[in-house]
Structure formats: C-alpha cells, structure tokens
Amino acid sequence: KSFANQFEGNSELSANDNAYNGYYLRFTSGPAKNERRRIIDYVGDTRLFTFATPFGALPVASNSFIIEGGNQQVLGTTIPSHIEPKTP
C-alpha cells in the first residue's frame, strides 16, 4: 500500500522553485520514519514537495525530515492539513 506522494513543508524551507529537485528526503520522526524518497518537484511559493514513489506510511503534521543532496543537509517539518495521499 502506498500513501503520500506530495506534502508541504515549513516556511523556513527555500522559496525557490526546484531548489530540492533530485535531492532525497528522509523522515526522522512519525509513521514514515527512516523512509527516504527522491524529490522530483519542489514549488517554492507553497513549499510543496512531489515524489515519484509515494511513502509507505502517511506522514502526519509536524513530522521532522532531512533533505540530503548537493553537499548539504536541510531540516524541515510537514505542515498540518497539507499532506496529499496518492490517488489511484
């Protein structure tokens, strides 16, 4: 069963479109803890992440994650009510 393939992150994340494209996001808390997925699209205005492969567990509001790529690590959290389950 697959769940979220999109969700919004906190406002401290980059406001630039595509800032994290190709990077990996790994949850450090919550139901999806230790799951890692490749970011295929990022919308800076809304901090919306899209993943090619949905997470196996549905993240919940305020779950922590780390973005890894481009020789940097960025910490973030999910935003309440902005987690989209994958539609069939």
PDB file of N, CA and C in Angstrom:
ATOM      1  N   LYS A   1       0.850  -1.185   0.000  1.00  0.00           N
ATOM      2  CA  LYS A   1       0.000   0.000   0.000  1.00  0.00           C
ATOM      3  C   LYS A   1       0.891   1.242   0.000  1.00  0.00           C
ATOM      4  N   SER A   2       0.558   2.219  -0.798  1.00  0.00           N
ATOM      5  CA  SER A   2       1.353   3.442  -0.845  1.00  0.00           C
ATOM      6  C   SER A   2       0.509   4.635  -0.420  1.00  0.00           C
ATOM      7  N   PHE A   3       1.178   5.629   0.111  1.00  0.00           N
ATOM      8  CA  PHE A   3       0.473   6.779   0.656  1.00  0.00           C
ATOM      9  C   PHE A   3       0.943   8.073   0.005  1.00  0.00           C
ATOM     10  N   ALA A   4       1.382   9.006   0.792  1.00  0.00           N
ATOM     11  CA  ALA A   4       1.645  10.366   0.325  1.00  0.00           C
ATOM     12  C   ALA A   4       2.738  10.450  -0.735  1.00  0.00           C
ATOM     13  N   ASN A   5       2.412  11.113  -1.839  1.00  0.00           N
ATOM     14  CA  ASN A   5       3.442  11.434  -2.821  1.00  0.00           C
ATOM     15  C   ASN A   5       3.622  12.946  -2.943  1.00  0.00           C
ATOM     16  N   GLN A   6       2.861  13.717  -2.123  1.00  0.00           N
ATOM     17  CA  GLN A   6       3.013  15.167  -2.061  1.00  0.00           C
ATOM     18  C   GLN A   6       2.726  15.643  -0.641  1.00  0.00           C
ATOM     19  N   PHE A   7       3.455  16.650  -0.209  1.00  0.00           N
ATOM     20  CA  PHE A   7       3.111  17.351   1.024  1.00  0.00           C
ATOM     21  C   PHE A   7       3.868  18.666   1.055  1.00  0.00           C
ATOM     22  N   GLU A   8       3.414  19.568   1.925  1.00  0.00           N
ATOM     23  CA  GLU A   8       4.056  20.867   2.078  1.00  0.00           C
ATOM     24  C   GLU A   8       4.946  20.865   3.305  1.00  0.00           C
ATOM     25  N   GLY A   9       6.059  21.594   3.191  1.00  0.00           N
ATOM     26  CA  GLY A   9       6.995  21.742   4.297  1.00  0.00           C
ATOM     27  C   GLY A   9       6.867  23.107   4.948  1.00  0.00           C
ATOM     28  N   ASN A  10       7.630  23.299   5.998  1.00  0.00           N
ATOM     29  CA  ASN A  10       7.594  24.525   6.789  1.00  0.00           C
ATOM     30  C   ASN A  10       8.141  25.728   6.023  1.00  0.00           C
ATOM     31  N   SER A  11       7.794  26.916   6.508  1.00  0.00           N
ATOM     32  CA  SER A  11       8.107  28.162   5.799  1.00  0.00           C
ATOM     33  C   SER A  11       9.594  28.504   5.775  1.00  0.00           C
ATOM     34  N   GLU A  12      10.426  27.871   6.594  1.00  0.00           N
ATOM     35  CA  GLU A  12      11.853  28.151   6.577  1.00  0.00           C
ATOM     36  C   GLU A  12      12.580  27.496   5.401  1.00  0.00           C
ATOM     37  N   LEU A  13      11.896  26.629   4.683  1.00  0.00           N
ATOM     38  CA  LEU A  13      12.498  25.990   3.508  1.00  0.00           C
ATOM     39  C   LEU A  13      12.631  26.997   2.369  1.00  0.00           C
ATOM     40  N   SER A  14      13.386  26.651   1.354  1.00  0.00           N
ATOM     41  CA  SER A  14      13.655  27.552   0.238  1.00  0.00           C
ATOM     42  C   SER A  14      12.370  28.039  -0.442  1.00  0.00           C
ATOM     43  N   ALA A  15      12.364  29.299  -0.837  1.00  0.00           N
ATOM     44  CA  ALA A  15      11.245  29.880  -1.585  1.00  0.00           C
ATOM     45  C   ALA A  15      11.468  29.752  -3.090  1.00  0.00           C
ATOM     46  N   ASN A  16      12.560  29.107  -3.498  1.00  0.00           N
ATOM     47  CA  ASN A  16      12.896  28.971  -4.917  1.00  0.00           C
ATOM     48  C   ASN A  16      12.353  27.670  -5.496  1.00  0.00           C
ATOM     49  N   ASP A  17      11.656  27.776  -6.618  1.00  0.00           N
ATOM     50  CA  ASP A  17      11.188  26.582  -7.319  1.00  0.00           C
ATOM     51  C   ASP A  17      12.362  25.682  -7.657  1.00  0.00           C
ATOM     52  N   ASN A  18      12.123  24.379  -7.590  1.00  0.00           N
ATOM     53  CA  ASN A  18      13.098  23.355  -7.974  1.00  0.00           C
ATOM     54  C   ASN A  18      14.345  23.318  -7.088  1.00  0.00           C
ATOM     55  N   ALA A  19      14.325  24.017  -5.957  1.00  0.00           N
ATOM     56  CA  ALA A  19      15.515  24.106  -5.092  1.00  0.00           C
ATOM     57  C   ALA A  19      16.010  22.746  -4.630  1.00  0.00           C
ATOM     58  N   TYR A  20      15.099  21.782  -4.446  1.00  0.00           N
ATOM     59  CA  TYR A  20      15.486  20.481  -3.917  1.00  0.00           C
ATOM     60  C   TYR A  20      15.267  19.342  -4.916  1.00  0.00           C
ATOM     61  N   ASN A  21      14.969  19.677  -6.169  1.00  0.00           N
ATOM     62  CA  ASN A  21      14.756  18.626  -7.169  1.00  0.00           C
ATOM     63  C   ASN A  21      15.986  17.729  -7.276  1.00  0.00           C
ATOM     64  N   GLY A  22      15.744  16.419  -7.268  1.00  0.00           N
ATOM     65  CA  GLY A  22      16.825  15.458  -7.361  1.00  0.00           C
ATOM     66  C   GLY A  22      17.447  15.100  -6.018  1.00  0.00           C
ATOM     67  N   TYR A  23      17.113  15.839  -4.973  1.00  0.00           N
ATOM     68  CA  TYR A  23      17.611  15.532  -3.632  1.00  0.00           C
ATOM     69  C   TYR A  23      16.748  14.420  -3.036  1.00  0.00           C
ATOM     70  N   TYR A  24      17.164  13.935  -1.886  1.00  0.00           N
ATOM     71  CA  TYR A  24      16.410  12.903  -1.176  1.00  0.00           C
ATOM     72  C   TYR A  24      15.880  13.453   0.133  1.00  0.00           C
ATOM     73  N   LEU A  25      14.651  13.079   0.460  1.00  0.00           N
ATOM     74  CA  LEU A  25      14.032  13.469   1.711  1.00  0.00           C
ATOM     75  C   LEU A  25      13.845  12.212   2.553  1.00  0.00           C
ATOM     76  N   ARG A  26      14.299  12.278   3.812  1.00  0.00           N
ATOM     77  CA  ARG A  26      14.164  11.158   4.734  1.00  0.00           C
ATOM     78  C   ARG A  26      13.495  11.644   6.009  1.00  0.00           C
ATOM     79  N   PHE A  27      12.429  10.943   6.409  1.00  0.00           N
ATOM     80  CA  PHE A  27      11.744  11.293   7.648  1.00  0.00           C
ATOM     81  C   PHE A  27      12.562  10.836   8.847  1.00  0.00           C
ATOM     82  N   THR A  28      12.608  11.704   9.867  1.00  0.00           N
ATOM     83  CA  THR A  28      13.318  11.382  11.105  1.00  0.00           C
ATOM     84  C   THR A  28      12.357  11.204  12.275  1.00  0.00           C
ATOM     85  N   SER A  29      11.051  11.348  12.016  1.00  0.00           N
ATOM     86  CA  SER A  29      10.029  11.100  13.036  1.00  0.00           C
ATOM     87  C   SER A  29       8.728  10.717  12.342  1.00  0.00           C
ATOM     88  N   GLY A  30       7.794  10.194  13.128  1.00  0.00           N
ATOM     89  CA  GLY A  30       6.458   9.876  12.612  1.00  0.00           C
ATOM     90  C   GLY A  30       6.356   8.516  11.951  1.00  0.00           C
ATOM     91  N   PRO A  31       5.184   8.233  11.364  1.00  0.00           N
ATOM     92  CA  PRO A  31       4.911   6.926  10.767  1.00  0.00           C
ATOM     93  C   PRO A  31       5.843   6.550   9.624  1.00  0.00           C
ATOM     94  N   ALA A  32       6.394   7.528   8.933  1.00  0.00           N
ATOM     95  CA  ALA A  32       7.281   7.256   7.796  1.00  0.00           C
ATOM     96  C   ALA A  32       8.759   7.360   8.203  1.00  0.00           C
ATOM     97  N   LYS A  33       9.047   7.331   9.509  1.00  0.00           N
ATOM     98  CA  LYS A  33      10.424   7.473   9.998  1.00  0.00           C
ATOM     99  C   LYS A  33      11.355   6.506   9.272  1.00  0.00           C
ATOM    100  N   ASN A  34      12.487   7.046   8.831  1.00  0.00           N
ATOM    101  CA  ASN A  34      13.548   6.339   8.109  1.00  0.00           C
ATOM    102  C   ASN A  34      13.205   6.010   6.659  1.00  0.00           C
ATOM    103  N   GLU A  35      12.003   6.356   6.187  1.00  0.00           N
ATOM    104  CA  GLU A  35      11.713   6.187   4.756  1.00  0.00           C
ATOM    105  C   GLU A  35      12.373   7.339   4.006  1.00  0.00           C
ATOM    106  N   ARG A  36      12.916   7.038   2.840  1.00  0.00           N
ATOM    107  CA  ARG A  36      13.663   8.011   2.037  1.00  0.00           C
ATOM    108  C   ARG A  36      13.145   7.969   0.611  1.00  0.00           C
ATOM    109  N   ARG A  37      12.855   9.136   0.039  1.00  0.00           N
ATOM    110  CA  ARG A  37      12.351   9.210  -1.331  1.00  0.00           C
ATOM    111  C   ARG A  37      13.033  10.354  -2.065  1.00  0.00           C
ATOM    112  N   ARG A  38      13.116  10.201  -3.389  1.00  0.00           N
ATOM    113  CA  ARG A  38      13.710  11.229  -4.254  1.00  0.00           C
ATOM    114  C   ARG A  38      12.660  12.282  -4.572  1.00  0.00           C
ATOM    115  N   ILE A  39      13.048  13.538  -4.445  1.00  0.00           N
ATOM    116  CA  ILE A  39      12.171  14.669  -4.750  1.00  0.00           C
ATOM    117  C   ILE A  39      12.222  14.914  -6.249  1.00  0.00           C
ATOM    118  N   ILE A  40      11.064  14.866  -6.916  1.00  0.00           N
ATOM    119  CA  ILE A  40      11.049  15.120  -8.362  1.00  0.00           C
ATOM    120  C   ILE A  40      10.576  16.522  -8.699  1.00  0.00           C
ATOM    121  N   ASP A  41       9.897  17.186  -7.739  1.00  0.00           N
ATOM    122  CA  ASP A  41       9.467  18.562  -7.988  1.00  0.00           C
ATOM    123  C   ASP A  41       9.308  19.266  -6.652  1.00  0.00           C
ATOM    124  N   TYR A  42       9.654  20.546  -6.656  1.00  0.00           N
ATOM    125  CA  TYR A  42       9.509  21.377  -5.466  1.00  0.00           C
ATOM    126  C   TYR A  42       9.018  22.748  -5.904  1.00  0.00           C
ATOM    127  N   VAL A  43       7.921  23.222  -5.289  1.00  0.00           N
ATOM    128  CA  VAL A  43       7.347  24.535  -5.587  1.00  0.00           C
ATOM    129  C   VAL A  43       7.668  25.446  -4.406  1.00  0.00           C
ATOM    130  N   GLY A  44       8.530  26.423  -4.630  1.00  0.00           N
ATOM    131  CA  GLY A  44       8.998  27.285  -3.557  1.00  0.00           C
ATOM    132  C   GLY A  44       7.927  28.125  -2.899  1.00  0.00           C
ATOM    133  N   ASP A  45       6.976  28.627  -3.666  1.00  0.00           N
ATOM    134  CA  ASP A  45       5.941  29.503  -3.119  1.00  0.00           C
ATOM    135  C   ASP A  45       5.109  28.798  -2.054  1.00  0.00           C
ATOM    136  N   THR A  46       4.805  27.532  -2.275  1.00  0.00           N
ATOM    137  CA  THR A  46       3.962  26.770  -1.344  1.00  0.00           C
ATOM    138  C   THR A  46       4.753  25.751  -0.533  1.00  0.00           C
ATOM    139  N   ARG A  47       6.049  25.587  -0.837  1.00  0.00           N
ATOM    140  CA  ARG A  47       6.921  24.577  -0.185  1.00  0.00           C
ATOM    141  C   ARG A  47       6.378  23.166  -0.415  1.00  0.00           C
ATOM    142  N   LEU A  48       5.806  22.945  -1.611  1.00  0.00           N
ATOM    143  CA  LEU A  48       5.191  21.661  -1.951  1.00  0.00           C
ATOM    144  C   LEU A  48       6.217  20.729  -2.586  1.00  0.00           C
ATOM    145  N   PHE A  49       6.385  19.562  -1.965  1.00  0.00           N
ATOM    146  CA  PHE A  49       7.257  18.512  -2.485  1.00  0.00           C
ATOM    147  C   PHE A  49       6.432  17.500  -3.246  1.00  0.00           C
ATOM    148  N   THR A  50       6.975  16.967  -4.356  1.00  0.00           N
ATOM    149  CA  THR A  50       6.362  15.854  -5.073  1.00  0.00           C
ATOM    150  C   THR A  50       7.424  14.766  -5.225  1.00  0.00           C
ATOM    151  N   PHE A  51       6.989  13.524  -5.031  1.00  0.00           N
ATOM    152  CA  PHE A  51       7.885  12.371  -5.075  1.00  0.00           C
ATOM    153  C   PHE A  51       7.410  11.401  -6.138  1.00  0.00           C
ATOM    154  N   ALA A  52       8.330  10.768  -6.842  1.00  0.00           N
ATOM    155  CA  ALA A  52       7.979   9.775  -7.859  1.00  0.00           C
ATOM    156  C   ALA A  52       7.373   8.543  -7.202  1.00  0.00           C
ATOM    157  N   THR A  53       7.912   8.168  -6.051  1.00  0.00           N
ATOM    158  CA  THR A  53       7.442   6.993  -5.329  1.00  0.00           C
ATOM    159  C   THR A  53       6.821   7.451  -4.016  1.00  0.00           C
ATOM    160  N   PRO A  54       5.557   7.149  -3.790  1.00  0.00           N
ATOM    161  CA  PRO A  54       4.911   7.560  -2.535  1.00  0.00           C
ATOM    162  C   PRO A  54       5.557   6.891  -1.322  1.00  0.00           C
ATOM    163  N   PHE A  55       5.393   7.508  -0.181  1.00  0.00           N
ATOM    164  CA  PHE A  55       5.875   6.925   1.066  1.00  0.00           C
ATOM    165  C   PHE A  55       4.980   5.760   1.458  1.00  0.00           C
ATOM    166  N   GLY A  56       5.537   4.774   2.144  1.00  0.00           N
ATOM    167  CA  GLY A  56       4.794   3.588   2.560  1.00  0.00           C
ATOM    168  C   GLY A  56       3.877   3.840   3.735  1.00  0.00           C
ATOM    169  N   ALA A  57       4.076   4.941   4.430  1.00  0.00           N
ATOM    170  CA  ALA A  57       3.218   5.343   5.548  1.00  0.00           C
ATOM    171  C   ALA A  57       2.873   6.814   5.351  1.00  0.00           C
ATOM    172  N   LEU A  58       1.695   7.197   5.772  1.00  0.00           N
ATOM    173  CA  LEU A  58       1.239   8.573   5.595  1.00  0.00           C
ATOM    174  C   LEU A  58       1.857   9.465   6.664  1.00  0.00           C
ATOM    175  N   PRO A  59       2.694  10.422   6.274  1.00  0.00           N
ATOM    176  CA  PRO A  59       3.243  11.355   7.259  1.00  0.00           C
ATOM    177  C   PRO A  59       2.119  12.169   7.891  1.00  0.00           C
ATOM    178  N   VAL A  60       2.340  12.625   9.093  1.00  0.00           N
ATOM    179  CA  VAL A  60       1.354  13.464   9.774  1.00  0.00           C
ATOM    180  C   VAL A  60       1.976  14.821  10.064  1.00  0.00           C
ATOM    181  N   ALA A  61       1.136  15.774  10.437  1.00  0.00           N
ATOM    182  CA  ALA A  61       1.581  17.139  10.693  1.00  0.00           C
ATOM    183  C   ALA A  61       2.713  17.175  11.709  1.00  0.00           C
ATOM    184  N   SER A  62       3.677  18.017  11.432  1.00  0.00           N
ATOM    185  CA  SER A  62       4.832  18.278  12.290  1.00  0.00           C
ATOM    186  C   SER A  62       5.854  17.150  12.336  1.00  0.00           C
ATOM    187  N   ASN A  63       5.769  16.177  11.415  1.00  0.00           N
ATOM    188  CA  ASN A  63       6.829  15.166  11.326  1.00  0.00           C
ATOM    189  C   ASN A  63       8.099  15.853  10.843  1.00  0.00           C
ATOM    190  N   SER A  64       9.224  15.443  11.387  1.00  0.00           N
ATOM    191  CA  SER A  64      10.521  16.016  11.005  1.00  0.00           C
ATOM    192  C   SER A  64      11.121  15.225   9.857  1.00  0.00           C
ATOM    193  N   PHE A  65      11.878  15.943   9.017  1.00  0.00           N
ATOM    194  CA  PHE A  65      12.589  15.282   7.917  1.00  0.00           C
ATOM    195  C   PHE A  65      13.887  15.998   7.655  1.00  0.00           C
ATOM    196  N   ILE A  66      14.743  15.332   6.906  1.00  0.00           N
ATOM    197  CA  ILE A  66      16.002  15.917   6.466  1.00  0.00           C
ATOM    198  C   ILE A  66      16.079  15.766   4.950  1.00  0.00           C
ATOM    199  N   ILE A  67      16.525  16.827   4.289  1.00  0.00           N
ATOM    200  CA  ILE A  67      16.725  16.809   2.837  1.00  0.00           C
ATOM    201  C   ILE A  67      18.225  16.692   2.608  1.00  0.00           C
ATOM    202  N   GLU A  68      18.621  15.715   1.805  1.00  0.00           N
ATOM    203  CA  GLU A  68      20.040  15.464   1.572  1.00  0.00           C
ATOM    204  C   GLU A  68      20.342  15.539   0.084  1.00  0.00           C
ATOM    205  N   GLY A  69      21.374  16.310  -0.256  1.00  0.00           N
ATOM    206  CA  GLY A  69      21.795  16.421  -1.645  1.00  0.00           C
ATOM    207  C   GLY A  69      22.608  17.671  -1.855  1.00  0.00           C
ATOM    208  N   GLY A  70      23.351  17.691  -2.940  1.00  0.00           N
ATOM    209  CA  GLY A  70      24.128  18.880  -3.274  1.00  0.00           C
ATOM    210  C   GLY A  70      25.094  19.290  -2.178  1.00  0.00           C
ATOM    211  N   ASN A  71      25.665  18.306  -1.473  1.00  0.00           N
ATOM    212  CA  ASN A  71      26.595  18.569  -0.373  1.00  0.00           C
ATOM    213  C   ASN A  71      25.994  19.401   0.743  1.00  0.00           C
ATOM    214  N   GLN A  72      24.695  19.274   0.948  1.00  0.00           N
ATOM    215  CA  GLN A  72      24.051  19.980   2.048  1.00  0.00           C
ATOM    216  C   GLN A  72      22.983  19.109   2.687  1.00  0.00           C
ATOM    217  N   GLN A  73      22.616  19.478   3.897  1.00  0.00           N
ATOM    218  CA  GLN A  73      21.508  18.845   4.590  1.00  0.00           C
ATOM    219  C   GLN A  73      20.611  19.958   5.103  1.00  0.00           C
ATOM    220  N   VAL A  74      19.309  19.822   4.872  1.00  0.00           N
ATOM    221  CA  VAL A  74      18.338  20.818   5.292  1.00  0.00           C
ATOM    222  C   VAL A  74      17.304  20.115   6.160  1.00  0.00           C
ATOM    223  N   LEU A  75      17.001  20.689   7.324  1.00  0.00           N
ATOM    224  CA  LEU A  75      15.989  20.126   8.205  1.00  0.00           C
ATOM    225  C   LEU A  75      14.659  20.801   7.959  1.00  0.00           C
ATOM    226  N   GLY A  76      13.569  20.054   8.097  1.00  0.00           N
ATOM    227  CA  GLY A  76      12.240  20.621   7.912  1.00  0.00           C
ATOM    228  C   GLY A  76      11.186  19.815   8.635  1.00  0.00           C
ATOM    229  N   THR A  77       9.943  20.304   8.560  1.00  0.00           N
ATOM    230  CA  THR A  77       8.797  19.606   9.136  1.00  0.00           C
ATOM    231  C   THR A  77       7.617  19.701   8.183  1.00  0.00           C
ATOM    232  N   THR A  78       6.694  18.746   8.297  1.00  0.00           N
ATOM    233  CA  THR A  78       5.476  18.781   7.495  1.00  0.00           C
ATOM    234  C   THR A  78       4.514  19.800   8.090  1.00  0.00           C
ATOM    235  N   ILE A  79       3.629  20.311   7.248  1.00  0.00           N
ATOM    236  CA  ILE A  79       2.670  21.334   7.657  1.00  0.00           C
ATOM    237  C   ILE A  79       1.305  20.674   7.859  1.00  0.00           C
ATOM    238  N   PRO A  80       0.575  21.022   8.935  1.00  0.00           N
ATOM    239  CA  PRO A  80      -0.750  20.442   9.173  1.00  0.00           C
ATOM    240  C   PRO A  80      -1.692  20.624   7.980  1.00  0.00           C
ATOM    241  N   SER A  81      -2.483  19.624   7.712  1.00  0.00           N
ATOM    242  CA  SER A  81      -3.540  19.646   6.688  1.00  0.00           C
ATOM    243  C   SER A  81      -3.048  19.764   5.260  1.00  0.00           C
ATOM    244  N   HIS A  82      -1.767  19.600   5.014  1.00  0.00           N
ATOM    245  CA  HIS A  82      -1.275  19.738   3.644  1.00  0.00           C
ATOM    246  C   HIS A  82      -0.537  18.492   3.186  1.00  0.00           C
ATOM    247  N   ILE A  83      -1.071  17.337   3.547  1.00  0.00           N
ATOM    248  CA  ILE A  83      -0.495  16.067   3.135  1.00  0.00           C
ATOM    249  C   ILE A  83      -1.484  15.390   2.211  1.00  0.00           C
ATOM    250  N   GLU A  84      -1.042  15.096   1.009  1.00  0.00           N
ATOM    251  CA  GLU A  84      -1.931  14.533  -0.006  1.00  0.00           C
ATOM    252  C   GLU A  84      -1.661  13.057  -0.231  1.00  0.00           C
ATOM    253  N   PRO A  85      -2.666  12.201   0.063  1.00  0.00           N
ATOM    254  CA  PRO A  85      -2.475  10.798  -0.271  1.00  0.00           C
ATOM    255  C   PRO A  85      -2.450  10.594  -1.787  1.00  0.00           C
ATOM    256  N   LYS A  86      -1.784   9.587  -2.206  1.00  0.00           N
ATOM    257  CA  LYS A  86      -1.737   9.277  -3.638  1.00  0.00           C
ATOM    258  C   LYS A  86      -3.109   8.843  -4.102  1.00  0.00           C
ATOM    259  N   THR A  87      -3.537   9.392  -5.212  1.00  0.00           N
ATOM    260  CA  THR A  87      -4.819   8.960  -5.785  1.00  0.00           C
ATOM    261  C   THR A  87      -4.569   7.895  -6.824  1.00  0.00           C
ATOM    262  N   PRO A  88      -5.423   6.873  -6.856  1.00  0.00           N
ATOM    263  CA  PRO A  88      -5.203   5.769  -7.822  1.00  0.00           C
ATOM    264  C   PRO A  88      -5.297   6.207  -9.264  1.00  0.00           C
TER     265      PRO A  88
END
